[in-house]
Short mmCIF file of N, CA and C in Angstrom, two decimals:
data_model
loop_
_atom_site.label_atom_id
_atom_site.label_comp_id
_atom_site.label_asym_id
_atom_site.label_seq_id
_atom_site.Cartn_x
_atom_site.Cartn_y
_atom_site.Cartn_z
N UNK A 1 -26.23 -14.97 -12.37
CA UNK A 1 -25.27 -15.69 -11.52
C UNK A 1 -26.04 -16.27 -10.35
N UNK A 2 -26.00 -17.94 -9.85
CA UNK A 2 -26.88 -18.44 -8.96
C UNK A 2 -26.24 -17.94 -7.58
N UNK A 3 -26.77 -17.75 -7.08
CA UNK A 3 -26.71 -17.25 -5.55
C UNK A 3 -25.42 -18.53 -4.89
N UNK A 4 -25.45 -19.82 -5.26
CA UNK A 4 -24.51 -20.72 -4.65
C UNK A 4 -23.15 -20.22 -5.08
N UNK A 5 -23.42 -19.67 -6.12
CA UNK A 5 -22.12 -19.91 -6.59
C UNK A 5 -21.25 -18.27 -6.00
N UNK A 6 -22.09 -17.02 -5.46
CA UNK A 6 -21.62 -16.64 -5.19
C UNK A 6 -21.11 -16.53 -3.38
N UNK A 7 -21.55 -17.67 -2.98
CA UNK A 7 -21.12 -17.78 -1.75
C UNK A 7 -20.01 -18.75 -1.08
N UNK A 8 -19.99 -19.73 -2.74
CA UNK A 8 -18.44 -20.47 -2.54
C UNK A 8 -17.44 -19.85 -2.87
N UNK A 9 -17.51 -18.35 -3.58
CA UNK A 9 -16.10 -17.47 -3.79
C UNK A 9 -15.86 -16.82 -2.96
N UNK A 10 -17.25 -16.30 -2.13
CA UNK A 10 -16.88 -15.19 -1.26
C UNK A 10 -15.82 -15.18 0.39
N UNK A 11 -15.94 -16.87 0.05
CA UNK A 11 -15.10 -17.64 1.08
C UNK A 11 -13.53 -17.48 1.16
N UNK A 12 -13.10 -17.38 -0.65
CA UNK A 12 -11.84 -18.00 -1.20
C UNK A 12 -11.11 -16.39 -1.04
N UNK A 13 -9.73 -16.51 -0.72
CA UNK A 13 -8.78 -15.76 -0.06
C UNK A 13 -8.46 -15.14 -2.10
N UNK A 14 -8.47 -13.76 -2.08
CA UNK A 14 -8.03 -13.24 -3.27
C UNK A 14 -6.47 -14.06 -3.87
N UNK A 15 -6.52 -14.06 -5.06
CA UNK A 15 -5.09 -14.72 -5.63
C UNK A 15 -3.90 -13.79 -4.59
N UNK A 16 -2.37 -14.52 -4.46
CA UNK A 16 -1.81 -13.48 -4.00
C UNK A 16 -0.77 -12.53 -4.93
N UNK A 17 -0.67 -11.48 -4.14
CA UNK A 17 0.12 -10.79 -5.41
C UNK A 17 1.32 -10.62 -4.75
N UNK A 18 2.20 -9.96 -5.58
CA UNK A 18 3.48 -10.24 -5.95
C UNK A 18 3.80 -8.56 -5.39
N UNK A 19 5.10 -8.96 -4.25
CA UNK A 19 5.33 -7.47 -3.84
C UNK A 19 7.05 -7.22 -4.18
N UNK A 20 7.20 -6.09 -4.59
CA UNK A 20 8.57 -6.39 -5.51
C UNK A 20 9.55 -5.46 -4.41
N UNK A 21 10.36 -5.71 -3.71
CA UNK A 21 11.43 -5.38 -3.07
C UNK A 21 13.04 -4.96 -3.56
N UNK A 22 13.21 -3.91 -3.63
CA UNK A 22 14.56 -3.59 -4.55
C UNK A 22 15.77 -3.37 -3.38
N UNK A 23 16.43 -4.28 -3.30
CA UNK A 23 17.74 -3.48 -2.48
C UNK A 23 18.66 -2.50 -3.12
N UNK A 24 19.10 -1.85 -2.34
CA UNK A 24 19.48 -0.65 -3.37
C UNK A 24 20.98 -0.81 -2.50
N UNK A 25 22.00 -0.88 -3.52
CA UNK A 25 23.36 -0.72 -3.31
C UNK A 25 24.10 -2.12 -3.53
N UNK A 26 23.20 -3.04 -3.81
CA UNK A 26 23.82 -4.32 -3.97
C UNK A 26 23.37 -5.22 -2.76
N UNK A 27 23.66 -6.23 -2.60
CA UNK A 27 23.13 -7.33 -1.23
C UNK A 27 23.88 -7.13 0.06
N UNK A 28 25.44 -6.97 -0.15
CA UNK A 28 25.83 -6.48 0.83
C UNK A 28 25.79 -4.93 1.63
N UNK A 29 25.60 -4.18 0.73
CA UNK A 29 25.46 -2.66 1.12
C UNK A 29 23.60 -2.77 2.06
N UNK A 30 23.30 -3.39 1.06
CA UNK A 30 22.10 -3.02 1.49
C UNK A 30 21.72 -3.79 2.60
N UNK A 31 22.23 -4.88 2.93
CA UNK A 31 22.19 -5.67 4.32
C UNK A 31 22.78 -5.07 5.48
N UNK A 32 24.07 -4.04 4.91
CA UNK A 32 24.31 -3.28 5.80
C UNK A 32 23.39 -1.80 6.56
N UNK A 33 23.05 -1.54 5.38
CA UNK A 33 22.15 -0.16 5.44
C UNK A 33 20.74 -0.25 5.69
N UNK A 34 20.33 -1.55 5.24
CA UNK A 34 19.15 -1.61 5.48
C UNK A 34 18.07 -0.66 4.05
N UNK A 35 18.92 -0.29 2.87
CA UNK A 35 18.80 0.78 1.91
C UNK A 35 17.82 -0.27 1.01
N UNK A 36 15.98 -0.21 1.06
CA UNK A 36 15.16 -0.80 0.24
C UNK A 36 14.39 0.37 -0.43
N UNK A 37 13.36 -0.55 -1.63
CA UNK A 37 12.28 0.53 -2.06
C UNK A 37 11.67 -0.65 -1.89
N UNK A 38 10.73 -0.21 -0.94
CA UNK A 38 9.33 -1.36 -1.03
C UNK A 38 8.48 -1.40 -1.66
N UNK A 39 8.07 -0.46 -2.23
CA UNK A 39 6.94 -0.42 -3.24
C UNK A 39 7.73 0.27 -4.61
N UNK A 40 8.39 -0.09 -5.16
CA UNK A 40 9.02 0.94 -6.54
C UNK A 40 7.97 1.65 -7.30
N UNK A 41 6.46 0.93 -7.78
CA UNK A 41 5.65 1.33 -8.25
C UNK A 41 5.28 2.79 -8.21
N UNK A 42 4.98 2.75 -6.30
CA UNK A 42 4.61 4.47 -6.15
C UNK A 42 5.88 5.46 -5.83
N UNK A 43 6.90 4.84 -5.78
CA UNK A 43 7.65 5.74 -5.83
C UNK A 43 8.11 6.13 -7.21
N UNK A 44 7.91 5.60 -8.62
CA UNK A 44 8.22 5.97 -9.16
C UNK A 44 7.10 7.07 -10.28
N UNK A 45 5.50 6.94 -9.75
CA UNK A 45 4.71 7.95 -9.08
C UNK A 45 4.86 8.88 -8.82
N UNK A 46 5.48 9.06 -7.92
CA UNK A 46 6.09 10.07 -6.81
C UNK A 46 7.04 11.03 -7.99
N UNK A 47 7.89 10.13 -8.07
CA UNK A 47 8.81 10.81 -8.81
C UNK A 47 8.17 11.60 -10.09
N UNK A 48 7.47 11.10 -10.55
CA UNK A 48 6.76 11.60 -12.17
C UNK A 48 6.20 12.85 -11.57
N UNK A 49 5.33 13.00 -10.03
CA UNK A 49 4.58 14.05 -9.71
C UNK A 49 5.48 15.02 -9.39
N UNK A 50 6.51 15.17 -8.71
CA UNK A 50 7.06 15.91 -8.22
C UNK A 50 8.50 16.58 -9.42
N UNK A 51 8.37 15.73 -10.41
CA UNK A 51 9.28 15.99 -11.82
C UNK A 51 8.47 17.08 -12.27
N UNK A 52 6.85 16.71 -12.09
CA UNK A 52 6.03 18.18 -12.75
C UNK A 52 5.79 19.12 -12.03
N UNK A 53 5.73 19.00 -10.43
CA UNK A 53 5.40 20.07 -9.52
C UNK A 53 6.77 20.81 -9.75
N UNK A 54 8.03 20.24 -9.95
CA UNK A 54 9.19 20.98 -10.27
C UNK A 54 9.46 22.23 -11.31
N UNK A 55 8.73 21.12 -12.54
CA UNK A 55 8.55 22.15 -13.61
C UNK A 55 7.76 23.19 -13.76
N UNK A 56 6.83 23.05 -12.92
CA UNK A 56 5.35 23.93 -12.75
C UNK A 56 6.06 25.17 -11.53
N UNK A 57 6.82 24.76 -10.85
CA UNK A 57 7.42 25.85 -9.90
C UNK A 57 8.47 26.66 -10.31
N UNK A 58 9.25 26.23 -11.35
CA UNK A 58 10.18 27.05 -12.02
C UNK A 58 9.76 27.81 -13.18
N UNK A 59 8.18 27.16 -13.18
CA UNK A 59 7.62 28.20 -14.69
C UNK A 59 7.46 29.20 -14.75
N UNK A 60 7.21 29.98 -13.49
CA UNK A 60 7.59 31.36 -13.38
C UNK A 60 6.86 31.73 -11.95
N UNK A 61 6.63 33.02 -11.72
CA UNK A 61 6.15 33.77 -10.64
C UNK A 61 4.56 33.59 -10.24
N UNK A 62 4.79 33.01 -8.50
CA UNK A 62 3.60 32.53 -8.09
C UNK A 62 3.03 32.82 -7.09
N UNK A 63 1.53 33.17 -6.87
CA UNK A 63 1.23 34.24 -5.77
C UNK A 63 1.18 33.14 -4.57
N UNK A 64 0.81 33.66 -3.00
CA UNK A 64 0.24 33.16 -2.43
C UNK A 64 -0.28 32.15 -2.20
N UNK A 65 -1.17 31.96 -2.96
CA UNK A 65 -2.06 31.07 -2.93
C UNK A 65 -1.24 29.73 -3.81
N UNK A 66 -1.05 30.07 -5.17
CA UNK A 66 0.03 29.20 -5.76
C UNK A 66 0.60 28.65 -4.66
N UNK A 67 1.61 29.27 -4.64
CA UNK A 67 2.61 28.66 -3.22
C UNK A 67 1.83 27.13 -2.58
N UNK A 68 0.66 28.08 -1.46
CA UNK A 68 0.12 27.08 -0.67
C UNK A 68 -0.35 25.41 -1.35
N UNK A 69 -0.68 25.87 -2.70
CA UNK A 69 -1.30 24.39 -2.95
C UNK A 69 0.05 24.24 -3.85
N UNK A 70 0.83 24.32 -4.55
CA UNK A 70 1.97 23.19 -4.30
C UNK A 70 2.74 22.71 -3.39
N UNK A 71 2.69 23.74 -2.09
CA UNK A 71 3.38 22.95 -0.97
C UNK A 71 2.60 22.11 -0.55
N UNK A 72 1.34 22.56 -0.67
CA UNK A 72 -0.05 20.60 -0.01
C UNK A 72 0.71 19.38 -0.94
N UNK A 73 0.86 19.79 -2.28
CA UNK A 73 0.90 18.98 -3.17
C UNK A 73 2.51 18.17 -3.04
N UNK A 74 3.28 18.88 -2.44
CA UNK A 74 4.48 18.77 -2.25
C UNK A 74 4.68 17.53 -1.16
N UNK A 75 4.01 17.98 -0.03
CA UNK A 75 4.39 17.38 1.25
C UNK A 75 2.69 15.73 0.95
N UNK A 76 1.87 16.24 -0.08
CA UNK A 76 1.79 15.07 -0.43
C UNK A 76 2.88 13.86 -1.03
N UNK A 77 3.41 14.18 -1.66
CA UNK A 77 4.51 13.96 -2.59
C UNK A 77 5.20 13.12 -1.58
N UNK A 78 6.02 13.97 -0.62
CA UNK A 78 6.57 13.54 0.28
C UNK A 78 6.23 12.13 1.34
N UNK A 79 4.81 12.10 1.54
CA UNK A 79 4.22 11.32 2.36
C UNK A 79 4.52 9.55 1.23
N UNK A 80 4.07 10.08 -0.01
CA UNK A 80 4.59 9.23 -0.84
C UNK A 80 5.89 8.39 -1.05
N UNK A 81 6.70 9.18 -0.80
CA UNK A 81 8.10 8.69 -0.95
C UNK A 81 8.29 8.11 0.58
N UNK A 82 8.18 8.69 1.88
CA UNK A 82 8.29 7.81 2.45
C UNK A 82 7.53 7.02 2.89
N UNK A 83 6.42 6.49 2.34
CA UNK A 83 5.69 5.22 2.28
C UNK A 83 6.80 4.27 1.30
N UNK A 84 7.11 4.67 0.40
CA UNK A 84 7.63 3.75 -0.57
C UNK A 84 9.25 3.16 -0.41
N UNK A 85 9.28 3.79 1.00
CA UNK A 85 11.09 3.22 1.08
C UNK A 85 10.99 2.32 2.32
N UNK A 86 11.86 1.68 2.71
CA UNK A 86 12.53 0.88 3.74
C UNK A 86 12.27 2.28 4.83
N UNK A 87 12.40 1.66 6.46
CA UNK A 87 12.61 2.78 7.46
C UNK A 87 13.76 3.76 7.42
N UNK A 88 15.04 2.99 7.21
CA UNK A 88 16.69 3.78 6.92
C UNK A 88 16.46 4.50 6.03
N UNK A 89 15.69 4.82 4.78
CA UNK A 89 15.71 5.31 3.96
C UNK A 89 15.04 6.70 4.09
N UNK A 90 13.42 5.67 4.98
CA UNK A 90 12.37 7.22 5.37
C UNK A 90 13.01 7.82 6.00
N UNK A 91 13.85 7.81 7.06
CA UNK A 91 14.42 8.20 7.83
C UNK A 91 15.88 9.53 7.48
N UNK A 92 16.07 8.76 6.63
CA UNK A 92 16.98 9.64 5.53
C UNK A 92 15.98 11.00 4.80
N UNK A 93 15.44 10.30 4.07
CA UNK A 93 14.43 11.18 3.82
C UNK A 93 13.46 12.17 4.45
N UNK A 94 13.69 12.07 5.49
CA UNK A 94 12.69 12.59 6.68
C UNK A 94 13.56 13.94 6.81
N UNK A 95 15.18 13.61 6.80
CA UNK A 95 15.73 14.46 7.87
C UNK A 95 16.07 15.45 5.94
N UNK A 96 16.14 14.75 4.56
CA UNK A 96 16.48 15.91 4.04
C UNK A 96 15.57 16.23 3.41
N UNK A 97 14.05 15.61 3.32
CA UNK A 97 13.02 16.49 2.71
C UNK A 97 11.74 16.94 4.04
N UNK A 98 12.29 18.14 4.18
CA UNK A 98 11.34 18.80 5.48
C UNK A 98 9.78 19.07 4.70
N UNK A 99 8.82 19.08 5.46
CA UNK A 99 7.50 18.97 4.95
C UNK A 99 7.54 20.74 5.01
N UNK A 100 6.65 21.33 4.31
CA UNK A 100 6.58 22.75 3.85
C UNK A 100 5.90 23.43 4.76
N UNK A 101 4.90 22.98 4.89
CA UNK A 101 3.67 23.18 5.93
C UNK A 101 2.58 24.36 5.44
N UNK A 102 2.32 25.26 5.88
CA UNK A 102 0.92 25.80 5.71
C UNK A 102 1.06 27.28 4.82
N UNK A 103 2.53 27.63 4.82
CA UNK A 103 2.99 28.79 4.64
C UNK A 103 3.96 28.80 3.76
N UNK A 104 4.57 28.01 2.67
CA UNK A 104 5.56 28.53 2.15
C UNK A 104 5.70 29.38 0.96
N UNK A 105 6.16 29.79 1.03
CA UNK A 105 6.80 31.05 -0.32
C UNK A 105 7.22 30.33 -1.38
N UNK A 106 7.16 31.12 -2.38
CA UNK A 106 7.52 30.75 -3.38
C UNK A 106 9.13 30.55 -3.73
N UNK A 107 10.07 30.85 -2.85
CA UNK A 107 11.57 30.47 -2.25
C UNK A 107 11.39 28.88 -2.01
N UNK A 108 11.07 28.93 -1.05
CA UNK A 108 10.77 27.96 -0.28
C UNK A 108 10.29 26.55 -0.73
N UNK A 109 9.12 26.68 -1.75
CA UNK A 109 8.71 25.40 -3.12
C UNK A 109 10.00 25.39 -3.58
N UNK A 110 10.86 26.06 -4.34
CA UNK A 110 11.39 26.40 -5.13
C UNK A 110 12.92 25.16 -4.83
N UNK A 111 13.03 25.78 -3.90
CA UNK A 111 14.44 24.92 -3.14
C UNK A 111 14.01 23.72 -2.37
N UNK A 112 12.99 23.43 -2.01
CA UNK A 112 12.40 21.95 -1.77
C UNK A 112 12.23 21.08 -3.06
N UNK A 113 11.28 21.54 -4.21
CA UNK A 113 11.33 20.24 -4.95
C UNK A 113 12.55 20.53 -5.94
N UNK A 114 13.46 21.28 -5.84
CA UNK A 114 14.86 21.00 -6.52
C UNK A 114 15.73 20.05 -5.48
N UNK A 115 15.30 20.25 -4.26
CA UNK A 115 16.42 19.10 -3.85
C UNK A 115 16.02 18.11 -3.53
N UNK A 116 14.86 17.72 -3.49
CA UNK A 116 14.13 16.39 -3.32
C UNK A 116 14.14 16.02 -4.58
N UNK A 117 14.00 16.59 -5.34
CA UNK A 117 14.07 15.85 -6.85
C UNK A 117 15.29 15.59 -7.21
N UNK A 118 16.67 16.01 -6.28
CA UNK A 118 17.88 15.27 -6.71
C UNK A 118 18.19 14.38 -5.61
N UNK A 119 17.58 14.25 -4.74
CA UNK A 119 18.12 13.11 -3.99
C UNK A 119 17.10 12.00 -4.07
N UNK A 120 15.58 12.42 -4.98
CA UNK A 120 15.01 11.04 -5.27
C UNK A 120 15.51 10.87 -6.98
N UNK A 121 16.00 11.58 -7.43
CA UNK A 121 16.36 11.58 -8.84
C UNK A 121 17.96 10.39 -8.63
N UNK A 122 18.38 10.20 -7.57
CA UNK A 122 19.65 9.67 -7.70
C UNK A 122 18.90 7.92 -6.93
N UNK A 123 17.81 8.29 -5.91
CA UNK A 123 17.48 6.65 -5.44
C UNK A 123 16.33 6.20 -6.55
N UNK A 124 15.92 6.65 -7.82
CA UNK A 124 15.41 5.99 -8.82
C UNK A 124 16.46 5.19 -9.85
N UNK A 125 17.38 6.39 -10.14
CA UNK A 125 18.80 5.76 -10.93
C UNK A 125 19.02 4.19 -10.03
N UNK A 126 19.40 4.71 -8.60
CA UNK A 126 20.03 3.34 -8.09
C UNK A 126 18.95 2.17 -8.38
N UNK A 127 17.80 2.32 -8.27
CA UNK A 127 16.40 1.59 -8.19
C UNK A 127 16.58 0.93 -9.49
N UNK A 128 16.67 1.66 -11.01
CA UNK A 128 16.60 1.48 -11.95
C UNK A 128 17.93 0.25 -12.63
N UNK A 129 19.09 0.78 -12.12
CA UNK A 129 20.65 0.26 -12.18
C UNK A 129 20.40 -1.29 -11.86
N UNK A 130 19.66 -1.34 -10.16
CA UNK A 130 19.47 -2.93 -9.47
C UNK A 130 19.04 -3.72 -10.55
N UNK A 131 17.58 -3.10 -10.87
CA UNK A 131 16.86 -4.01 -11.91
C UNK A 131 17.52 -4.41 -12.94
N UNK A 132 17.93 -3.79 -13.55
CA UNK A 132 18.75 -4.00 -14.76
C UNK A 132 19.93 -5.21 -14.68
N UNK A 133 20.53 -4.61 -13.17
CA UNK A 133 21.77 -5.83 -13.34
C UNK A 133 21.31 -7.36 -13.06
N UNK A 134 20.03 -7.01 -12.46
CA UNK A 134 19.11 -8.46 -12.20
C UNK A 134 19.07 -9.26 -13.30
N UNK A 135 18.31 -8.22 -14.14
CA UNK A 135 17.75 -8.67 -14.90
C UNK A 135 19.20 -9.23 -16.60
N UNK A 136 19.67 -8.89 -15.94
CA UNK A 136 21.13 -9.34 -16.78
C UNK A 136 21.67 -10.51 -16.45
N UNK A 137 21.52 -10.63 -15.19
CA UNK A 137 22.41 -11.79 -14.67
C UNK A 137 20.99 -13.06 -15.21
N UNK A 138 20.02 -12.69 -15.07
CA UNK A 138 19.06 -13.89 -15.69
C UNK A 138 19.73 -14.52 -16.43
N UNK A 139 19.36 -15.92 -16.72
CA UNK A 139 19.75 -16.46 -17.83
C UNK A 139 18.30 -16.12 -19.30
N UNK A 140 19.20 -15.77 -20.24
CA UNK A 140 17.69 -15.99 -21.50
C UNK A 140 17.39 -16.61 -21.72
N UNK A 141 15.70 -16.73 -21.75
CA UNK A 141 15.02 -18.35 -21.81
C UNK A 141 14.57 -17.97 -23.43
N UNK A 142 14.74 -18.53 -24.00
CA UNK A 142 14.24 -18.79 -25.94
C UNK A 142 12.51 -19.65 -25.61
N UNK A 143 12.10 -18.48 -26.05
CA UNK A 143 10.66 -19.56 -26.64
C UNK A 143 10.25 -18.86 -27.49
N UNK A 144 9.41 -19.87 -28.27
CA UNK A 144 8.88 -20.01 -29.29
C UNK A 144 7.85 -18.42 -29.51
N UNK A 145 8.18 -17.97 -31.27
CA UNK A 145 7.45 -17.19 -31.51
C UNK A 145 5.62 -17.42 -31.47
N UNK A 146 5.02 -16.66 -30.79
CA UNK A 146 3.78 -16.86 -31.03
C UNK A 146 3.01 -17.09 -32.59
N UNK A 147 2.38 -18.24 -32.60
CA UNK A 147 1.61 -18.49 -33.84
C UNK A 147 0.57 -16.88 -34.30
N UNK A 148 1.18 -16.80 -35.63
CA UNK A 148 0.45 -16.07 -36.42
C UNK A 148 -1.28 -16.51 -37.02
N UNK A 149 -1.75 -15.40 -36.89
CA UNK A 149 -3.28 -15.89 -37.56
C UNK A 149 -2.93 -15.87 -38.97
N UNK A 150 -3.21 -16.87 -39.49
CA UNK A 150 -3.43 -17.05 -41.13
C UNK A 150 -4.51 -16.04 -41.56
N UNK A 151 -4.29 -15.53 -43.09
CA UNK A 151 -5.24 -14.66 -44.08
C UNK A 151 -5.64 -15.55 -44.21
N UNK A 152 -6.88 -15.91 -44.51
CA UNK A 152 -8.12 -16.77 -45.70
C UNK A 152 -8.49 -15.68 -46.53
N UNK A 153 -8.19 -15.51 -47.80
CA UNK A 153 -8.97 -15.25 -49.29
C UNK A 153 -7.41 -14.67 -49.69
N UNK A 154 -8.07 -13.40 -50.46
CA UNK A 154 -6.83 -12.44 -51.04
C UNK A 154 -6.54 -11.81 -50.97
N UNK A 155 -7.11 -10.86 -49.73
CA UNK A 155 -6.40 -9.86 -49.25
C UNK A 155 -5.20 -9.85 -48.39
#
């Protein structure tokens, strides 16, 4: 690669990408509430991790130490989800998923990612519902099946 050529790209601003914004409750609710997912991607991340830290905490009896690193893993979790919402939402989230901190029991995991997993288990549904009705109201565009490669011989 000639050296010119890598100093006329290094100029050029990356393509831009595409940031996907979900209002959640419809246009008017959510203009009222202010109720977004700004990033759906990692929240739905989030959700997959904390679906298994769930399952992994109800799998049975966990010492000490257990405990401590799913609550790291937890209140990671957490940091996740509210990166991935609107402020009204983090804010929501703030006040019903308390961070675990340095000490929790195995109680304590136990009844955190069961109820964070139903109150993000219900803003994925809504997340999921938006898209859908979006994507309904589209109109269907018809195009053409992609050309097939032809066999040559006889097999």
């Amino acid at each position: 690669m000639s050296e010119g050529l890598v100093r006329e790209t290094a100029g050029t601003p990356p393509p831009p990408t595409t940031q996907i914004v979900i209002l959640i409750g419809g246009p008017d609710e959510a203009r009222r509430t202010g109720a977004k997912v700004i990033a759906p991607a990692r929240l739905l991340r989030a959700w997959r991790r904390l679906t298994m830290l769930d399952r992994e905490v109800h799998a049975g009896r966990h010492d000490d130490a257990e405990s401590r690193r799913i609550g790291r893993l937890f209140d990671q979790v957490r940091g996740e989800i509210l990166a991935s919402v609107s402020a009204p939402l983090a804010e929501e989230a703030h006040r019903l998923i308390p961070a675990l901190g340095e000490r929790p029991g195995p109680a304590d995991t136990r009844i955190a990612c069961s109820g964070t997993l139903a109150w993000l288990d219900s803003l994925v549904t809504s997340m999921l519902l938006q898209l859908g009705s979006e994507a309904a109201a589209r109109p269907v565009v018809s195009r053409p099946a992609p050309a097939r490669p032809r066999r040559i011989g006889g097999a």
